[in-house]
Structure formats: structure tokens, C-alpha cells
XYZ file of C-alpha atoms in Angstrom:
639
model
C -19.463 -2.515 -38.305
C -19.397 -1.910 -42.074
C -16.390 -2.882 -44.171
C -15.973 0.755 -45.122
C -14.957 1.421 -41.524
C -11.859 -0.740 -41.873
C -8.472 0.930 -42.169
C -6.186 -0.173 -44.945
C -2.723 -1.165 -43.778
C -1.204 0.710 -46.733
C 1.495 -0.209 -49.178
C 4.513 -0.265 -46.874
C 5.268 -3.624 -45.241
C 7.428 -4.628 -42.341
C 8.528 -8.050 -41.123
C 8.889 -6.915 -37.510
C 7.202 -9.288 -35.111
C 5.214 -8.253 -32.051
C 8.161 -9.207 -29.874
C 10.564 -7.084 -31.906
C 8.150 -4.193 -31.916
C 7.759 -4.254 -28.137
C 11.508 -4.560 -27.697
C 12.163 -1.589 -29.945
C 9.435 0.544 -28.406
C 10.723 -0.106 -24.911
C 14.238 1.118 -25.515
C 13.837 3.242 -22.375
C 15.257 1.030 -19.621
C 12.414 0.621 -17.140
C 14.908 -0.104 -14.382
C 17.319 2.743 -15.133
C 15.612 5.611 -16.960
C 18.559 8.040 -16.848
C 16.931 10.472 -19.295
C 13.705 10.545 -17.250
C 11.766 9.941 -20.461
C 8.091 8.945 -20.361
C 7.337 7.048 -23.557
C 4.248 5.895 -25.461
C 5.060 2.339 -26.680
C 3.002 2.939 -29.835
C 4.605 6.253 -30.778
C 7.227 5.124 -33.314
C 5.419 2.240 -34.992
C 4.670 2.701 -38.741
C 0.961 2.961 -39.413
C 0.678 -0.199 -41.529
C 2.582 -2.231 -38.945
C 0.359 -0.929 -36.155
C -2.772 -1.940 -38.074
C -1.419 -5.446 -38.692
C -0.532 -5.866 -35.046
C -3.997 -4.707 -33.977
C -5.572 -7.223 -36.366
C -3.372 -9.998 -35.003
C -4.308 -9.021 -31.452
C -8.017 -9.002 -32.351
C -7.925 -12.353 -34.192
C -5.899 -14.085 -31.494
C -8.185 -12.956 -28.681
C -11.686 -13.370 -30.111
C -12.128 -9.673 -30.900
C -12.267 -9.903 -34.715
C -15.742 -8.311 -34.753
C -14.379 -5.075 -33.317
C -11.048 -5.115 -35.177
C -11.869 -1.919 -37.188
C -12.788 -0.152 -33.924
C -9.579 -1.346 -32.285
C -7.619 -0.029 -35.284
C -9.074 3.455 -34.871
C -8.561 3.288 -31.110
C -4.915 2.323 -31.605
C -4.369 5.271 -33.956
C -5.765 7.649 -31.317
C -3.642 6.002 -28.612
C -0.561 6.347 -30.830
C -1.095 10.072 -31.346
C -3.347 11.360 -28.548
C -2.927 15.002 -29.570
C -3.594 14.421 -33.277
C -7.087 12.970 -33.245
C -8.634 16.155 -34.706
C -6.916 15.544 -38.047
C -7.812 11.838 -38.312
C -10.344 11.238 -41.069
C -11.135 7.778 -39.701
C -12.628 9.274 -36.512
C -16.222 10.522 -36.667
C -17.162 13.929 -35.334
C -19.167 12.360 -32.530
C -16.141 10.282 -31.477
C -13.942 13.383 -31.585
C -16.378 15.185 -29.336
C -16.171 12.381 -26.794
C -12.365 12.715 -26.793
C -12.591 16.513 -26.486
C -14.842 16.064 -23.471
C -12.047 14.240 -21.685
C -10.451 17.676 -21.321
C -13.418 20.046 -21.569
C -15.807 18.050 -19.376
C -13.553 15.708 -17.470
C -16.264 14.821 -14.934
C -18.720 13.639 -17.593
C -18.650 9.840 -17.360
C -21.149 6.941 -17.351
C -23.107 6.224 -14.199
C -21.413 2.809 -13.897
C -18.130 4.562 -13.087
C -19.664 6.733 -10.403
C -21.625 3.779 -9.001
C -18.334 1.902 -8.676
C -16.776 4.835 -6.826
C -19.869 5.076 -4.605
C -19.524 1.409 -3.611
C -15.816 1.954 -2.955
C -16.799 4.926 -0.810
C -19.154 2.760 1.238
C -16.260 0.362 1.755
C -14.199 3.264 3.032
C -16.985 4.373 5.379
C -17.011 0.845 6.837
C -13.277 1.192 7.457
C -13.685 4.525 9.230
C -16.609 3.419 11.394
C -14.711 0.271 12.399
C -11.817 2.481 13.533
C -13.859 4.755 15.791
C -16.241 2.276 17.408
C -13.670 1.678 20.118
C -12.966 5.392 20.645
C -16.013 6.062 22.763
C -16.069 2.493 24.072
C -12.651 3.120 25.652
C -14.432 5.159 28.316
C -16.493 2.195 29.565
C -15.586 -1.309 28.324
C -12.343 -1.468 30.386
C -14.377 -1.029 33.587
C -16.793 -3.831 32.635
C -13.937 -6.227 31.898
C -11.927 -5.295 35.006
C -9.125 -3.539 33.142
C -10.205 0.017 33.860
C -7.386 0.984 36.192
C -5.115 2.562 33.580
C -6.094 6.064 34.724
C -5.184 5.234 38.353
C -1.341 5.409 38.540
C -1.317 4.066 42.101
C -3.174 0.864 41.189
C -0.912 -2.232 41.014
C -2.386 -3.208 37.614
C -1.946 0.275 36.152
C 0.689 -0.628 33.548
C -0.858 -3.988 32.651
C -4.289 -2.441 32.053
C -2.816 0.289 29.852
C -1.212 -2.343 27.645
C -4.391 -4.463 27.444
C -6.553 -1.498 26.423
C -3.963 -0.600 23.809
C -3.875 -4.199 22.555
C -7.679 -4.381 22.186
C -7.658 -1.111 20.238
C -4.797 -2.360 18.075
C -6.367 -5.745 17.304
C -7.926 -4.783 13.928
C -4.617 -3.387 12.757
C -2.739 -6.482 13.860
C -5.233 -8.657 11.988
C -4.866 -6.454 8.913
C -1.088 -6.144 8.989
C -0.316 -9.814 9.608
C -3.200 -11.618 7.859
C -5.676 -9.543 5.849
C -3.258 -7.535 3.701
C -1.226 -10.600 2.764
C -4.325 -12.600 1.795
C -5.213 -9.858 -0.692
C -2.832 -11.012 -3.436
C -3.947 -14.670 -3.735
C -7.650 -13.876 -3.248
C -7.483 -11.127 -5.881
C -5.710 -13.537 -8.211
C -8.513 -16.103 -8.086
C -11.628 -14.039 -7.347
C -10.850 -10.608 -8.788
C -11.350 -7.222 -7.165
C -15.099 -7.622 -6.621
C -14.813 -11.087 -5.066
C -12.135 -9.916 -2.647
C -14.168 -6.888 -1.587
C -17.235 -9.118 -1.076
C -15.304 -11.416 1.275
C -13.977 -8.412 3.186
C -17.532 -7.084 3.512
C -18.684 -10.349 5.115
C -15.939 -10.042 7.736
C -16.848 -6.404 8.404
C -20.547 -7.291 8.626
C -20.280 -10.051 11.231
C -17.346 -9.068 13.454
C -18.799 -5.838 14.938
C -21.803 -7.871 16.080
C -19.439 -10.411 17.627
C -17.575 -7.621 19.398
C -20.815 -6.196 20.761
C -21.760 -9.475 22.490
C -18.277 -10.240 23.892
C -18.180 -11.321 27.533
C -14.534 -10.577 28.274
C -11.659 -8.635 26.796
C -10.156 -11.770 25.226
C -13.330 -12.396 23.169
C -13.433 -8.736 22.150
C -9.777 -8.971 21.114
C -10.446 -12.034 18.904
C -13.467 -10.471 17.160
C -11.428 -7.371 16.434
C -8.557 -9.480 15.031
C -11.102 -11.062 12.633
C -12.412 -7.599 11.798
C -8.855 -6.666 10.881
C -8.711 -9.448 8.288
C -11.664 -7.865 6.496
C -10.182 -4.386 6.884
C -6.868 -5.539 5.411
C -8.519 -7.219 2.414
C -10.640 -4.143 1.816
C -7.896 -1.580 2.365
C -5.598 -3.361 -0.092
C -8.282 -3.955 -2.762
C -10.740 -1.051 -2.847
C -8.218 1.690 -3.811
C -6.776 -0.577 -6.543
C -10.293 -1.289 -7.834
C -11.067 2.434 -8.011
C -7.687 3.324 -9.572
C -7.938 0.672 -12.282
C -11.457 1.705 -13.289
C -10.963 5.477 -13.202
C -9.833 7.614 -16.183
C -6.395 9.185 -15.819
C -7.543 12.823 -15.688
C -9.579 12.394 -12.496
C -8.084 9.197 -11.076
C -6.669 10.938 -8.013
C -9.967 12.632 -7.179
C -11.915 9.382 -7.534
C -9.456 7.153 -5.707
C -9.111 9.674 -2.868
C -12.781 8.992 -2.162
C -11.348 6.140 -0.084
C -9.909 8.553 2.453
C -12.717 11.095 2.212
C -15.365 8.514 2.995
C -13.134 6.849 5.565
C -13.223 10.263 7.223
C -17.013 10.233 6.838
C -17.122 6.781 8.436
C -15.006 8.104 11.301
C -17.479 10.961 11.662
C -20.438 8.548 11.648
C -18.672 6.460 14.265
C -18.327 9.531 16.461
C -22.025 10.283 15.867
C -22.941 6.759 16.972
C -20.682 7.061 20.033
C -22.418 10.277 21.019
C -25.937 9.032 20.244
C -25.790 6.002 22.527
C -23.673 7.563 25.268
C -26.621 7.955 27.665
C -28.062 4.422 27.403
C -26.060 3.092 30.327
C -23.800 0.080 30.748
C -24.440 -1.297 27.243
C -23.353 1.928 25.508
C -19.942 0.541 24.551
C -21.589 -2.532 23.009
C -23.738 -0.360 20.765
C -20.749 1.830 19.913
C -18.732 -1.171 18.715
C -21.648 -3.092 17.168
C -23.033 -0.182 15.124
C -20.148 -0.526 12.642
C -21.969 -3.413 10.908
C -24.502 -1.019 9.358
C -22.505 0.349 6.370
C -21.210 -3.167 5.576
C -24.711 -4.206 4.439
C -24.889 -2.070 1.247
C -21.249 -2.926 0.477
C -21.996 -6.657 0.632
C -25.051 -6.342 -1.629
C -23.827 -3.669 -4.028
C -20.332 -4.801 -5.023
C -21.406 -7.296 -7.696
C -23.322 -4.652 -9.631
C -19.990 -2.916 -10.367
C -17.988 -3.664 -13.536
C -14.878 -5.715 -12.743
C -11.499 -4.044 -13.239
C -10.563 -4.168 -16.952
C -6.900 -4.402 -16.006
C -7.599 -7.517 -13.939
C -9.331 -9.030 -16.974
C -6.351 -8.095 -19.169
C -4.004 -9.663 -16.639
C -6.049 -12.880 -16.945
C -5.993 -12.555 -20.790
C -9.778 -12.129 -20.838
C -9.749 -9.302 -23.367
C -13.400 -9.617 -24.369
C -14.492 -9.177 -20.756
C -12.067 -6.267 -20.387
C -13.651 -4.554 -23.393
C -17.166 -5.075 -22.016
C -16.059 -3.617 -18.698
C -14.515 -0.585 -20.419
C -17.730 -0.046 -22.378
C -19.512 0.477 -19.058
C -16.775 2.789 -17.752
C -16.162 5.014 -20.802
C -18.419 7.303 -22.810
C -17.912 5.721 -26.241
C -16.889 2.488 -27.948
C -13.828 4.207 -29.420
C -12.550 5.254 -25.993
C -13.076 1.720 -24.677
C -11.203 0.228 -27.668
C -8.413 2.814 -27.382
C -7.918 2.168 -23.657
C -8.047 -1.598 -24.139
C -5.278 -1.661 -26.727
C -3.153 1.051 -25.081
C -3.290 -0.670 -21.684
C -2.497 -4.000 -23.339
C 0.605 -2.691 -25.131
C 1.917 -0.934 -22.034
C 1.390 -4.045 -19.928
C 3.274 -6.101 -22.539
C 6.269 -3.773 -22.169
C 5.927 -4.003 -18.391
C 5.678 -7.801 -18.600
C 8.990 -7.935 -20.459
C 10.537 -6.189 -17.449
C 9.090 -8.207 -14.578
C 7.796 -11.359 -16.252
C 5.588 -13.806 -14.401
C 6.269 -15.108 -10.913
C 4.537 -16.805 -8.022
C 3.375 -15.075 -4.869
C 6.612 -15.493 -2.908
C 8.692 -14.336 -5.885
C 6.458 -11.294 -6.379
C 6.961 -10.310 -2.751
C 10.731 -10.709 -3.023
C 10.708 -8.689 -6.260
C 9.210 -5.738 -4.385
C 12.763 -5.224 -3.129
C 14.926 -6.678 -5.944
C 13.595 -5.219 -9.225
C 14.756 -1.570 -9.282
C 11.584 -0.130 -10.848
C 9.391 -2.003 -8.336
C 11.739 -1.272 -5.428
C 11.416 2.495 -5.987
C 7.623 2.182 -5.949
C 7.840 0.093 -2.777
C 9.972 2.746 -1.081
C 7.625 5.567 -2.115
C 4.489 3.696 -1.008
C 6.182 2.673 2.258
C 7.122 6.307 2.888
C 3.631 7.777 2.407
C 1.994 4.975 4.407
C 4.474 5.218 7.280
C 4.079 8.995 7.236
C 0.333 8.615 7.806
C 1.104 7.101 11.199
C 4.105 9.348 11.920
C 1.939 12.433 11.518
C -0.079 11.480 14.603
C -3.597 11.499 13.136
C -4.492 8.219 14.777
C -3.559 9.335 18.278
C -6.611 11.576 17.796
C -8.791 9.100 15.862
C -8.209 6.316 18.427
C -7.861 8.265 21.655
C -9.462 11.689 21.209
C -12.001 10.992 23.958
C -9.172 10.019 26.317
C -7.121 13.087 25.320
C -10.003 15.491 25.934
C -10.721 13.869 29.312
C -7.028 14.451 30.156
C -7.614 18.077 29.155
C -10.350 18.387 31.762
C -13.478 17.604 29.737
C -16.327 15.482 31.042
C -17.040 12.204 29.203
C -19.901 13.814 27.279
C -17.813 16.903 26.453
C -14.996 14.666 25.257
C -17.376 12.825 22.926
C -18.668 16.156 21.612
C -15.116 17.348 20.982
C -14.336 14.041 19.229
C -17.446 14.512 17.117
C -16.142 17.954 16.128
C -12.801 16.434 15.176
C -14.556 13.881 12.958
C -16.611 16.609 11.288
C -13.533 18.741 10.547
C -11.691 15.689 9.232
C -14.518 14.976 6.768
C -15.239 18.538 5.645
C -11.624 19.389 4.900
C -11.139 16.244 2.812
C -13.322 17.792 0.084
C -10.763 20.317 -1.226
C -8.481 17.439 -2.215
C -11.000 16.431 -4.899
C -10.014 19.572 -6.799
C -6.327 19.718 -5.866
C -5.033 16.140 -5.953
C -5.037 15.972 -9.772
C -3.909 19.576 -10.293
C -1.727 20.581 -7.339
C -0.508 16.983 -7.188
C 0.044 14.263 -4.584
C 3.624 15.198 -3.694
C 2.908 18.916 -3.488
C -0.034 18.397 -1.138
C 2.184 16.394 1.202
C 5.041 18.881 1.158
C 2.645 21.723 1.960
C 0.623 20.082 4.724
C 3.279 18.294 6.813
C 4.896 21.472 8.195
C 1.426 22.760 9.095
C 0.609 19.556 10.964
C 3.895 19.806 12.881
C 3.269 23.274 14.319
C -0.428 22.678 15.078
C 0.394 19.531 17.080
C 3.129 21.411 18.926
C 0.724 24.236 19.698
C -1.930 21.795 20.984
C 0.669 20.213 23.245
C 1.799 23.527 24.720
C -1.818 24.462 25.451
C -1.835 21.765 28.150
C 0.380 24.154 30.158
C -2.556 26.576 30.441
C -4.201 26.008 33.855
C -7.325 23.853 33.655
C -9.233 26.545 35.541
C -8.748 28.865 32.574
C -11.599 28.480 30.026
C -9.022 28.854 27.235
C -7.345 25.567 28.260
C -9.821 23.142 26.711
C -10.913 25.534 23.956
C -7.401 26.102 22.596
C -6.488 22.414 22.770
C -9.612 21.563 20.756
C -8.923 24.432 18.339
C -5.405 23.282 17.475
C -6.483 19.630 17.260
C -9.207 20.668 14.808
C -6.707 22.807 12.867
C -4.357 19.830 12.708
C -7.203 17.749 11.232
C -7.969 20.515 8.728
C -4.398 20.331 7.372
C -4.283 16.532 7.480
C -7.512 15.907 5.584
C -6.590 17.321 2.121
C -2.961 16.099 2.276
C -1.701 13.053 4.127
C -5.309 11.924 4.479
C -6.180 11.071 0.849
C -2.714 10.681 -0.674
C -1.278 7.439 0.825
C -3.969 4.996 -0.345
C -4.411 6.824 -3.665
C -0.676 6.907 -4.261
C 0.017 3.310 -3.250
C -2.760 2.009 -5.495
C -1.095 3.729 -8.484
C 2.625 3.170 -8.231
C 3.082 -0.581 -8.645
C 3.085 -2.362 -12.023
C 0.024 -4.560 -12.644
C 2.071 -7.723 -12.040
C 2.912 -6.588 -8.489
C -0.041 -4.328 -7.714
C -1.860 -6.600 -5.271
C 1.195 -7.729 -3.308
C 2.621 -4.191 -3.421
C -0.600 -2.645 -2.146
C -0.821 -5.390 0.467
C 2.672 -4.494 1.665
C 1.829 -0.779 1.715
C -1.428 -1.219 3.641
C 0.227 -3.695 6.017
C 2.897 -1.059 6.673
C 0.248 1.548 7.459
C -1.871 -0.671 9.673
C 1.058 -2.327 11.448
C 2.314 1.050 12.585
C -1.265 2.004 13.445
C -1.267 -1.050 15.706
C 2.051 -0.023 17.248
C 0.678 3.460 17.844
C -2.550 2.101 19.349
C -0.722 -0.249 21.700
C 1.877 2.268 22.837
C -0.084 5.514 23.072
C -1.773 4.894 26.459
C 1.656 4.143 27.939
C 3.258 7.011 26.007
C 0.604 9.396 27.281
C 1.247 8.292 30.846
C 5.042 8.553 30.516
C 5.398 11.679 28.348
C 2.279 13.597 29.458
C 0.034 14.997 26.697
C 2.488 17.820 25.979
C 5.396 15.444 25.479
C 3.335 13.039 23.371
C 2.133 15.812 21.051
C 5.640 17.237 20.787
C 7.005 13.779 19.931
C 4.591 13.437 17.006
C 5.297 17.003 15.879
C 8.933 15.972 15.485
C 7.887 12.882 13.513
C 5.996 15.185 11.105
C 9.251 16.972 10.314
C 11.029 13.646 9.733
C 8.193 12.492 7.452
C 8.445 15.737 5.451
C 12.140 15.069 4.730
C 11.427 11.459 3.683
C 8.674 12.547 1.291
C 10.896 15.218 -0.244
C 13.622 12.641 -0.949
C 11.708 9.482 -1.875
C 8.253 10.298 -3.305
C 7.874 11.222 -7.032
C 4.763 12.929 -8.418
C 2.173 10.692 -10.152
C -0.590 13.090 -11.218
C -1.944 13.032 -14.803
C -0.027 9.871 -15.811
C -1.650 6.575 -16.746
C -0.911 3.678 -14.445
C 1.373 2.175 -17.067
C 3.230 5.438 -17.792
C 4.274 5.445 -14.161
C 6.644 2.597 -15.073
C 8.842 5.275 -16.655
C 8.532 7.627 -13.674
C 9.740 4.926 -11.284
C 12.435 3.848 -13.715
C 14.322 7.067 -12.896
C 17.133 6.143 -10.459
C 16.600 7.351 -6.903
C 19.981 9.077 -6.904
C 18.978 11.128 -9.966
C 15.607 11.987 -8.409
C 17.182 13.123 -5.115
C 19.900 15.081 -6.946
C 17.310 16.907 -9.066
C 15.205 17.895 -6.042
C 18.126 19.034 -3.896
C 20.243 20.804 -6.557
C 17.565 22.172 -8.915
C 14.044 22.123 -7.471
C 14.900 23.346 -3.956
C 17.101 26.302 -5.093
C 14.401 27.262 -7.622
C 11.689 27.124 -4.944
C 13.730 29.324 -2.596
C 14.385 31.844 -5.376
C 10.758 31.837 -6.518
C 8.829 31.810 -3.236
C 11.258 33.082 -0.582
C 13.021 35.803 -2.586
C 10.007 36.348 -4.877
C 12.110 36.091 -8.033
C 9.457 35.628 -10.727
C 12.136 35.084 -13.377
C 13.516 31.957 -11.691
C 13.324 29.026 -14.092
C 13.219 25.304 -13.454
C 14.195 22.642 -15.974
C 11.625 19.795 -15.713
C 12.849 16.381 -14.645
C 10.635 14.312 -16.941
C 10.528 14.507 -20.741
C 7.605 13.170 -22.759
C 7.762 11.187 -25.986
C 4.499 10.377 -27.719
C 2.353 10.958 -24.627
C 0.527 14.020 -23.359
C 2.895 15.864 -21.017
C 2.168 19.112 -19.221
C 2.927 21.331 -22.224
C 1.177 18.896 -24.522
C -1.909 19.029 -22.293
C -2.055 22.802 -22.686
C -1.706 22.572 -26.460
C -4.373 19.916 -26.604
C -6.803 22.028 -24.573
C -6.223 24.964 -26.933
C -6.739 22.815 -30.041
C -9.928 21.352 -28.582
C -11.351 24.789 -27.828
C -10.487 25.911 -31.360
C -12.136 22.827 -32.833
C -15.200 23.385 -30.684
C -15.386 27.005 -31.858
C -15.208 25.901 -35.513
C -17.955 23.281 -35.277
C -21.223 22.822 -33.464
C -20.725 20.490 -30.538
C -22.162 17.039 -31.006
C -24.760 16.094 -28.469
C -23.222 13.434 -26.228
C -25.369 10.658 -24.841
C -25.135 9.886 -21.161
């Protein structure tokens, strides 16, 4: 880069050190943000001081060659809405920044390749979950535990528990081993290395399950599968979230759930395809899950590593190279590198460094982290409370209870998987606009009444053709409401909310919460179904949907359109203030606006923005970009 590109620090000097600057810029208490202010740590720094600090950062970290680029990137990061008036920024660079709003889906292929690999990882997860669904109709008989459907048999209760335990094995392995291994393995091997190890587990264990000779062997192979599932479930959403740009992070990270749904659908397809092959059908149904693990194992190392992981390891040059592959221009890569670095420095002052055990304890002792832990716990627990997995694990059993033949039950399960996948697509367009919290608050009441309706349909006599049809209809409708709401949000949300220092252990805790309760559900549902009848079981989970709705309303803040580091300020707001705002201001406003149709009802926002692009600032920026584009010919942007 030519010397003429360098920015003069100007005539004004300041003796403030980096430490003093970070202390002054972080005057918002990240543990008790009473003003609910979201702050840019660069916003109030004098220009000459900012340039000096950028130069110091560049010289200290082997980035002197790109120091002028980092200076310009820091100026854009300091004033994200003022880039149009910066003489230091070329027109081509301005056009790249405009495209972040005008063409927010225009990104390098490396980013979309990364998301595609993450999606394959999700499909592995979904296929692993449903391999046992169809197998439940036959493997118990082969292993002598198939008496659960015969209440008069002396081993009735024991067999129910064993079948539930075999189905729960992957979730037990995930909740107690895999998720907790994620933090140390990520620390040493990075996101890609952890995902590679998980892929090896998910490649070999379905084959082991397919050749099992008794239920104990099948149980062990599925425990080992769970280790891979836990590693993958705790790492892939983080990997996607850390690589994705803020404006479409939710849509890209939710690919985890969407392609998990696709994997579930493929698992149902495999179950149906091999149903007629005879006694070995269940072996093929379980073993087929190794197929999507092959491209995941091979493809993961062609992805750029997470730049935030590199920054955490103080490998800033590698972080910059990674960002170059993930962003459209060198300026955007330099801007994101320095902005992420400064925000992480503020965050580091809050939580400091700690070992693995300390990080786990701090999930519950540091107020900012504790609020994130509660929110992630809530959305993950709610995914099991809603009852989706009583369908995903036991739909074939449920439809047989409803009077379907084994083949009809597999067809109905296939339909459920298809609905689950198709209705995940709308979330791509709503999760970053409508928002994570809003999607949950809308869909949980719908899931409650559809489950209740499906349960009551069991009272229709089996001789009536409407019996099976209406049960399937309401189960499908339940899936249609689940898929764009509680489906994509929990893993997306949990990958976002923790600070970088606690992201792996926090995500491990969140995924362990989800999969532990999935295991509890899997173990208990056969017995619950026998004790409560299908109507009682569905009604029970309908009630849990209502309870989950209340928990989300009280404990889960919105995270859309905020950088991962800006969420430190969101979760710095005390829980009491957040609950008070939603119960005394938001709820009365919503009733006035949508129940009484009062279009003049006004709501004072909870969060206030200082030096970052808030909602109103986003609108202004979009207007200014359109005006700038109208004044000048657009610059052709290279792919």
C-alpha cells in the first residue's frame, strides 16, 4: 500500500494509554447496564488517538504492512453511519459497505461454503435422530424386548424402559460427555478440528449400531454416537455464528436447524425405503446415518477457521486472512478485525481469563454471563418442553397407536419430516427481521393448541376415517408452527449470547441442557404413553408449551441485528429491569395495539444506542445509501 494511503494522526496529542482508553470507553457497566445502553467502544476516541492505537496494535501483532488499511477500517468502525463523508475511503470501498444494506446476501463463496458444510453437519444430526424411529418397530422383537405393546406380558414395563433407554442413548452421550468435551477440544484444535472429530464419531457409530448383536451393544454404539453429536451440536452453530456477518447471522446460523430438519426428513425417507427388505430393515435404518458424515469429514478443512477463535488465541494475522475469505473487501476485513478486537478487549476486562472449571462456574456467577446462561437454558429447555421430539422419536409408534399399519405409520412420519423441513424455510427471512424472541412468542401458543387438538382427535372412533386423518393433520400443523420458531431459534440464539471467553462452555451447557431433556423425554415417553394414553400425553405437552411461553416472555431478550460483542450490553441489563419493562410497558402496549387496535399506542424502546447502528440508525443509513447510489454510478463489485 502506498504511503499516500496513510492517515495522519493530526496535531492533537493525548497521553491516554490503551488500558485507559478501554476503561473510559467501557463506562457502561457490563454487569449492570441500568440505562440499557448499547455502546461502540470506539465512539468517543479522538481521531489522532485512535490512529495511534491502531498503529500500536498493528506493530505489536505483525500487521504493520496493513496498518493504513486498519486505520481506515477503524475509522469506519468508529462511525459506521458516516462512511459516505470519509475522504480516506475509495468509492469502490464505499460501494462494498453500501452493499451490506442494499445487497445483504452478496458475500464470497467461502462464507456460503462454510454454511453448506455446517448444514451437512446438521443433516448428520437429524438423520442420527430418526434412524431409530422406524427401527423401533422391529429391533425390539429381534433383541427380545418387544413386549412393550403387550400390557399383560410380565416384562411389559421393563421392555418399555429398555426401548426408551436405547433411543435416549445418543442424548445421554451428548449431555454427559460430548457437550462438555467441546470446550477443551475447541481450545486446542479450533472449531474445524472439533467438527472433524465429531464427524469421525458420526461416521463410524451408525455402522457399529447396524451390526449390533444385542440391545446392550446397540446402546453402547449410540452412546458413542452421542459424543460426536454433542461435539458437533456445541461447535457447528458457534462456527457459523462467528463467521457470519451481523445482518444475516440469524438466517445463516439457523441453517443448523433447517438442515437438521432435512436430515430428519432423509432419515424418514431411508426408514421408508428399506421397510420391505425384511428382518434386516432396522439395521439399514440405523446404519444409513453414516452417509452424510462422509462429506462433513472431508469438507470441513476447506472452510476458513473462525476469525474470533484466532483473535482469542492472539493470532491476528490468521484472523485477518480468514476475514479476507469471508468478507467482500480488504477494508471490511480490516474493519471487522479491529472492531472485534476492541470489543473483545472490553469484554476481557469484565471476565478476564480463567481455566475450564472456573469458566463453567462463571456461567452462574458473573451477572452478564449468568443472564445469557438463563436465556440459553430457557430456549433449549423449551425445545424439549414443546413436545417436538415425542413426534421425531416416536411418530411411527404414535401413528400405530392411532390405528395405522406399520407402512402407513412410516408414510405419516415421512409426511411429518417433510412438513418440518419445508416450514423451516420462512425463518430464513424472518429470524433477522421479525426477530428470535418474537418468533418464539408467536409460535408457542400455536403449538399448544395444535397438540391439544391432536390429542382430542384420539377420542374419534378408529372406525371413522377422520380419526387417523385429523390426528396426522394436527401433528403436521404442529410441525408447521414449530419449524420457523422454536426449531431454528435455540441453537442460533445460544451460539450468539455468550461472550467469546465463555462461548464454548456456555454453548456446551446449553446443548447439554437440550439433549439431556431429550434423553429424559425419550426414556419416559413409552411409559408416559402407556400411563397417560395418547390424549393425556399430548395434553401434558400442550401445557408445557404454555409454561415455556411464559419463561421466554420473562427471560429471553432479543438479539437480532447486533454484533456478537454488542450483545454484552444487551445482557448487561439487569433481569429485573428487563422483566419490569416487558410486563409494565411492552405488554400493555401490545394489548392496546393488537387487541384494541389502537394505532396511536406508543412504546418507549428498552435499548438506547451510542455510536452503533440501532434500529432508527439503520433506517437512516439505508436512506443515505440509496441517496448516494442515486448520485453516483454504482461501482462494479467483484465476486
